[in-house]
Coordinates of C-alpha atoms in Angstrom, one line a residue:
X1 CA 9.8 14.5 7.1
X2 CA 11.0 18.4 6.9
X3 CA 7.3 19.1 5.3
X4 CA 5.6 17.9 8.8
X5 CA 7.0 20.1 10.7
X6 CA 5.7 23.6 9.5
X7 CA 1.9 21.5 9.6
X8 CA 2.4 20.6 13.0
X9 CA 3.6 23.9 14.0
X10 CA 0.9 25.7 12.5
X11 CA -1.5 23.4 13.6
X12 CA -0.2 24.3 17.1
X13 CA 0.0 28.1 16.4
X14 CA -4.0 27.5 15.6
X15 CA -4.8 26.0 18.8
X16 CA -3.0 28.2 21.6
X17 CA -4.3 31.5 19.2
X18 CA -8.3 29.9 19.9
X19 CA -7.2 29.2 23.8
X20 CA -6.0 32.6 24.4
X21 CA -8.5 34.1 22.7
X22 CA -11.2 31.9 24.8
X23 CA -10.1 32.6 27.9
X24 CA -9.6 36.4 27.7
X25 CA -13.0 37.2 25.7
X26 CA -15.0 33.9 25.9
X27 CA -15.4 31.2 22.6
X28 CA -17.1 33.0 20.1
X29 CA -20.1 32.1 17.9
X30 CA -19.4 31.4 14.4
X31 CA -17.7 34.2 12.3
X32 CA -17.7 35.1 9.3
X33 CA -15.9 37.4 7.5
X34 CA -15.7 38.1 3.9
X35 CA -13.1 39.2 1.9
X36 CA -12.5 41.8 -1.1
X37 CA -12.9 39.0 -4.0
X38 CA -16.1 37.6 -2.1
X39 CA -14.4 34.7 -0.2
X40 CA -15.9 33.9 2.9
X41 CA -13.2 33.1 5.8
X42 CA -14.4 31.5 9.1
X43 CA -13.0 32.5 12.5
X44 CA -9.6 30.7 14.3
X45 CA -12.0 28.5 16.6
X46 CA -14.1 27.1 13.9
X47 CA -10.9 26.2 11.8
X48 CA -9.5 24.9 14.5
X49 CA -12.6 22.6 14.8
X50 CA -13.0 21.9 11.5
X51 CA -9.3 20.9 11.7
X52 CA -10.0 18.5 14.7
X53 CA -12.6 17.1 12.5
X54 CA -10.7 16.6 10.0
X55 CA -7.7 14.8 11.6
X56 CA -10.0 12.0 13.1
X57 CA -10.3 11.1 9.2
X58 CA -6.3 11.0 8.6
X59 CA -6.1 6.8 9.2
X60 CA -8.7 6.2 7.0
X61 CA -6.9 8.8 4.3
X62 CA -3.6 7.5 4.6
X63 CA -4.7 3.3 4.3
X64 CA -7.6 4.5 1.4
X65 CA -5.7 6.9 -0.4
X66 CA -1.7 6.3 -0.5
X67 CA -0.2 3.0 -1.0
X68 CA -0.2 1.8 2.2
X69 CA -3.0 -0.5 1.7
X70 CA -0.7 -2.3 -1.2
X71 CA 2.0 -2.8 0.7
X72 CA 0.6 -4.0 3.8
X73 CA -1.3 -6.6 1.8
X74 CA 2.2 -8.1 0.3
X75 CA 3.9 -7.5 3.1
X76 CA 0.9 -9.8 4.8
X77 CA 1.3 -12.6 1.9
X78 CA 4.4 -12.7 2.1
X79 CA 4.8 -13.7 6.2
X80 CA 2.0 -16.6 5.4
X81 CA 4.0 -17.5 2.0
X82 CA 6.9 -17.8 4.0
X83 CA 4.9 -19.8 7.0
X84 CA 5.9 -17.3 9.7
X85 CA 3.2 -16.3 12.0
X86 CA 4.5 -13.5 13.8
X87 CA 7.8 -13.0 12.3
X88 CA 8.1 -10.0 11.4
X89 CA 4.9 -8.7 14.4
X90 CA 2.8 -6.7 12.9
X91 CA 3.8 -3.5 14.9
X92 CA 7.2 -4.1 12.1
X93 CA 5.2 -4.5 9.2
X94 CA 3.2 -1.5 10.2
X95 CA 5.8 0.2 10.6
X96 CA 7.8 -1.0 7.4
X97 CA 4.4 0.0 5.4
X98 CA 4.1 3.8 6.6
X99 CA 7.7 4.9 6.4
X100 CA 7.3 2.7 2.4
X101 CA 4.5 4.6 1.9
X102 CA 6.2 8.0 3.3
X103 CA 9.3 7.3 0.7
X104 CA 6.1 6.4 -2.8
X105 CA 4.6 9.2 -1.7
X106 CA 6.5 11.7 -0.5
X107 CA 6.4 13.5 -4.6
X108 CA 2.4 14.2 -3.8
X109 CA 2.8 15.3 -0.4
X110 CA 5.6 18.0 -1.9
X111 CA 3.6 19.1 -4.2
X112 CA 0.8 19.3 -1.1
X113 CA 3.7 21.7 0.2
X114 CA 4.4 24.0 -2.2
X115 CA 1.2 24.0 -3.9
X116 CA -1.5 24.6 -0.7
X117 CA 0.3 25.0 2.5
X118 CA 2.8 27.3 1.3
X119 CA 0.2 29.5 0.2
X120 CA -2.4 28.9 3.0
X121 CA 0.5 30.0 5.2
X122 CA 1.3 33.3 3.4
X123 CA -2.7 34.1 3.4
X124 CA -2.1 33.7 -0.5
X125 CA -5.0 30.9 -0.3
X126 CA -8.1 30.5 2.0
X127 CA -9.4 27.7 3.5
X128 CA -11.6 25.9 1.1
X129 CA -9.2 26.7 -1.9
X130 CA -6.0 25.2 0.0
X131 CA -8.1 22.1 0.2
X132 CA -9.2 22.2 -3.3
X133 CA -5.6 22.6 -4.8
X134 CA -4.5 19.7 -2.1
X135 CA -6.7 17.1 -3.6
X136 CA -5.2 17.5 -7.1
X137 CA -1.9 15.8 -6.3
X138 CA -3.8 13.1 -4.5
X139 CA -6.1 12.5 -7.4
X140 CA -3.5 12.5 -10.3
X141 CA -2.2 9.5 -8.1
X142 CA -5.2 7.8 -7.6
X143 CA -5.8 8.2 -11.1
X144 CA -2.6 6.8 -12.5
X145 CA -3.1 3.6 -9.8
X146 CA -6.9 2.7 -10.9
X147 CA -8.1 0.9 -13.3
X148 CA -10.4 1.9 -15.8
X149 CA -12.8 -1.2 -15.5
X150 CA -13.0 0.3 -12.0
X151 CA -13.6 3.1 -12.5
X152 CA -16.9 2.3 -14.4
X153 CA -18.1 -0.1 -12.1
X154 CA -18.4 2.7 -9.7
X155 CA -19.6 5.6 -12.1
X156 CA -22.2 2.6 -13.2
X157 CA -23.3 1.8 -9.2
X158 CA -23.6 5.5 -8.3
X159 CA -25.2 6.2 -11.1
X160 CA -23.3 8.9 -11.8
X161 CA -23.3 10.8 -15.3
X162 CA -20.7 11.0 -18.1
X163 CA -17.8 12.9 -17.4
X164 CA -15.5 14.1 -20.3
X165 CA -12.4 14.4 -18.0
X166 CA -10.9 12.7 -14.8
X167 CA -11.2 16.3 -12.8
X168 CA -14.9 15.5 -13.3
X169 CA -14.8 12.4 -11.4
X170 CA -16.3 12.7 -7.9
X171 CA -14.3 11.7 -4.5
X172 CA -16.6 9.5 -3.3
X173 CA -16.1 7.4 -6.8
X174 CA -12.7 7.7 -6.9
X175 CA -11.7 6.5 -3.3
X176 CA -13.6 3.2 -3.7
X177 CA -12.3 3.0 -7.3
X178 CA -8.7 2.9 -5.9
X179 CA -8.7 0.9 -3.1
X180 CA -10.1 -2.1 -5.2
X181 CA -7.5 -1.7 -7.8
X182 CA -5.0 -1.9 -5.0
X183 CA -6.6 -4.9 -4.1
X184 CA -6.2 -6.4 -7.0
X185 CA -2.6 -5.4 -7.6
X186 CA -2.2 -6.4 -4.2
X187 CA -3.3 -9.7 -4.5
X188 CA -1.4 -10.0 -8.0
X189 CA 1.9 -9.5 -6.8
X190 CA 1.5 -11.9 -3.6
X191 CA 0.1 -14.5 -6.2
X192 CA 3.8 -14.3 -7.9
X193 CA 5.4 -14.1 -4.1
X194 CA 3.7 -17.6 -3.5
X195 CA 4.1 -19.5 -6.4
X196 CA 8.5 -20.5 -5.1
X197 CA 7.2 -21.2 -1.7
X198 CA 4.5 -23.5 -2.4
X199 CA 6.9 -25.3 -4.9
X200 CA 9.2 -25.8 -1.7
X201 CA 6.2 -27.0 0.2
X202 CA 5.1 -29.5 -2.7
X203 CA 8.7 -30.9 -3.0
X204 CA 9.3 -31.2 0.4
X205 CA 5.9 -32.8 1.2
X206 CA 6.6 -35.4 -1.4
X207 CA 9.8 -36.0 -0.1
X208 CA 8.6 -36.9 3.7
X209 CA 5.6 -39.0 1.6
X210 CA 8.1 -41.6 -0.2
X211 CA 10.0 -42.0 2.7
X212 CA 7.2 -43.0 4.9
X213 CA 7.7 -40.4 7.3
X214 CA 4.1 -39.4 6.9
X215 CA 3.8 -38.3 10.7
X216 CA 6.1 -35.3 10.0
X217 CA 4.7 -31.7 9.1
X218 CA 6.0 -30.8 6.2
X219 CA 6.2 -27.3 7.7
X220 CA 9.1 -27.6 10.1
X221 CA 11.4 -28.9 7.2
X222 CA 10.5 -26.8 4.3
X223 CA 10.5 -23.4 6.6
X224 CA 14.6 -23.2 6.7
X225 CA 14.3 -24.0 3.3
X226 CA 11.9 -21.1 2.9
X227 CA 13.7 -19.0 5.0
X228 CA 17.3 -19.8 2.9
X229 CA 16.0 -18.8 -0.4
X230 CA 14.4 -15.8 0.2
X231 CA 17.8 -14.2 2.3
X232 CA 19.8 -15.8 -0.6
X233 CA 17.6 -13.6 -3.3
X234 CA 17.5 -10.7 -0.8
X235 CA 14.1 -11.2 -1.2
X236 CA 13.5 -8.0 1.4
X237 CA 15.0 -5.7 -1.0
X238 CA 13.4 -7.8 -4.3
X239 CA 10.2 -6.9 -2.5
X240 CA 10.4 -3.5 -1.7
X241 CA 12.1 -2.8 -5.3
X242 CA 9.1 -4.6 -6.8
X243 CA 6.3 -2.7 -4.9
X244 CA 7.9 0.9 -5.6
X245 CA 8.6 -0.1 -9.1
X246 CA 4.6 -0.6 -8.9
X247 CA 3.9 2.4 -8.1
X248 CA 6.3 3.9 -11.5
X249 CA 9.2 4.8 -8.9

C-alpha cells in the first residue's frame, strides 16, 4: 500500500500544477518540447489528460490483467458449491478478491516502483518510456500464467506473424491470451472445490429418498453439513493457500 501513495500524490501534484497554470495564463494548446537525446515530452495539461484517459481503463486492467479475475471466479464457485446465495455478499468477496490480488501481486507492482515511477519521478524517464518499462513486469506475469495452446489460438486468429521471443508478442494478443487461461484455471480449481459438496448433496438426497421423506429439499439438510466440513478443514484458509500457491506464491 506504501507504493500508492507517492502515485496518488503525484497524480495530485499534476493536476493543481495544470489548474494553476490555467487560470493565470489560460489552457494551452498542445506542447511539445523536445529534448537533448530527441525525446519528445508533452506539456503538464496534456499528461494530465492523457492520465485521465488512462485511469478510466484501470477496472478493466486490474480484472484483465492481475489475478483478480481467478479468484473472483473460485471465490464465486465456491458460495454456489456451498449453496449459499448471498453469504458471503458480493461487496465481501469483492473485497476479499482485490486486497488477494493486492498481496499475488504486490512483487509486479514493486518492481512497477522501482523500475518506472521511481525514475519518471526523478525526470530519469519520460513519459512513453516509463510506460514501456511498466508493462515488462506485467507481461513476465501474464506470460508465466498463460498457456501456450492459448497463446496460439490468438497469434492464429489475429493472424499475427511468428515471433522468436515472448517480448515480441503484442498486448492485444496477450491480454485475451490470459484471461482465458485464467478461465480455465479458474474453472479447474472450482471443479475440485465441488466435487466434496456434491458428494454431501448425493448422500444426503439418498438418505431423505429411502426414508420416504421425498417432500424434503435436500438443501436445508445437507447445507449444515456443508457448512461443518468446510469450517472443520478451514476451508477459508485451504482456499486462499490453494489460489496463491496457483499463482507460484
Amino acid at each position: 500500500m506504501s507504493r500508492l501513495f507517492p502515485l496518488l500524490l503525484i497524480s495530485l501534484s499534476l493536476f493543481f500544477s495544470g489548474y494553476v497554470s490555467a487560470a493565470d495564463v489560460g489552457i494551452p494548446a498542445i506542447t511539445l518540447t523536445e529534448g537533448e537525446n530527441g525525446e519528445t515530452s508533452y506539456s503538464v495539461t496534456l499528461q494530465v489528460l492523457a492520465l485521465m484517459t488512462m485511469l478510466t481503463f484501470l477496472p478493466a486492467m486490474v480484472m484483465m490483467m492481475t489475478s483478480f479475475a481467478r479468484i473472483i471466479i473460485v471465490f464465486a464457485i465456491l458460495r454456489q458449491a456451498l449453496g449459499l446465495q448471498q453469504t458471503p455478499s458480493n461487496q465481501i468477496m469483492v473485497g476479499m478478491a482485490m486486497f488477494l490480488t493486492l498481496f499475488i501481486m504486490t512483487p509486479v507492482l514493486d518492481k512497477v516502483y522501482v523500475q518506472a515511477v521511481q525514475p519518471y519521478v526523478n525526470e530519469e524517464l519520460g513519459v512513453f518510456e516509463a510506460f514501456k518499462v511498466a508493462s515488462v513486469p506485467f507481461r513476465d506475469f501474464m506470460m508465466l500464467q498463460t498457456r501456450e495452446s492459448d497463446l496460439e489460438l490468438f497469434m492464429r486468429i489475429s493472424g499475427s506473424p511468428a515471433v522468436e521471443s515472448a517480448e515480441q508478442i503484442p498486448f492485444t494478443v496477450l491480454v485475451p491470451a490470459f484471461v482465458t487461461s485464467e478461465l480455465k484455471t479458474a474453472f479447474q480449481i472450482g471443479f475440485m472445490l465441488f466435487i466434496p459438496f456434491l458428494i454431501i448433496d448425493l448422500v444426503v438426497a439418498s438418505v431423505l429418498m429411502a426414508m420416504g421423506m421425498m417432500m424434503l429439499s435436500p438443501v436445508i439438510i445437507s447445507l449444515p453439513f456443508k457448512i461443518m466440513l468446510f469450517v472443520l478443514v478451514d476451508g477459508w484458509a485451504l482456499v486462499i493457500g490453494t489460489l496463491a500457491a496457483s499463482f507460484g506464491i
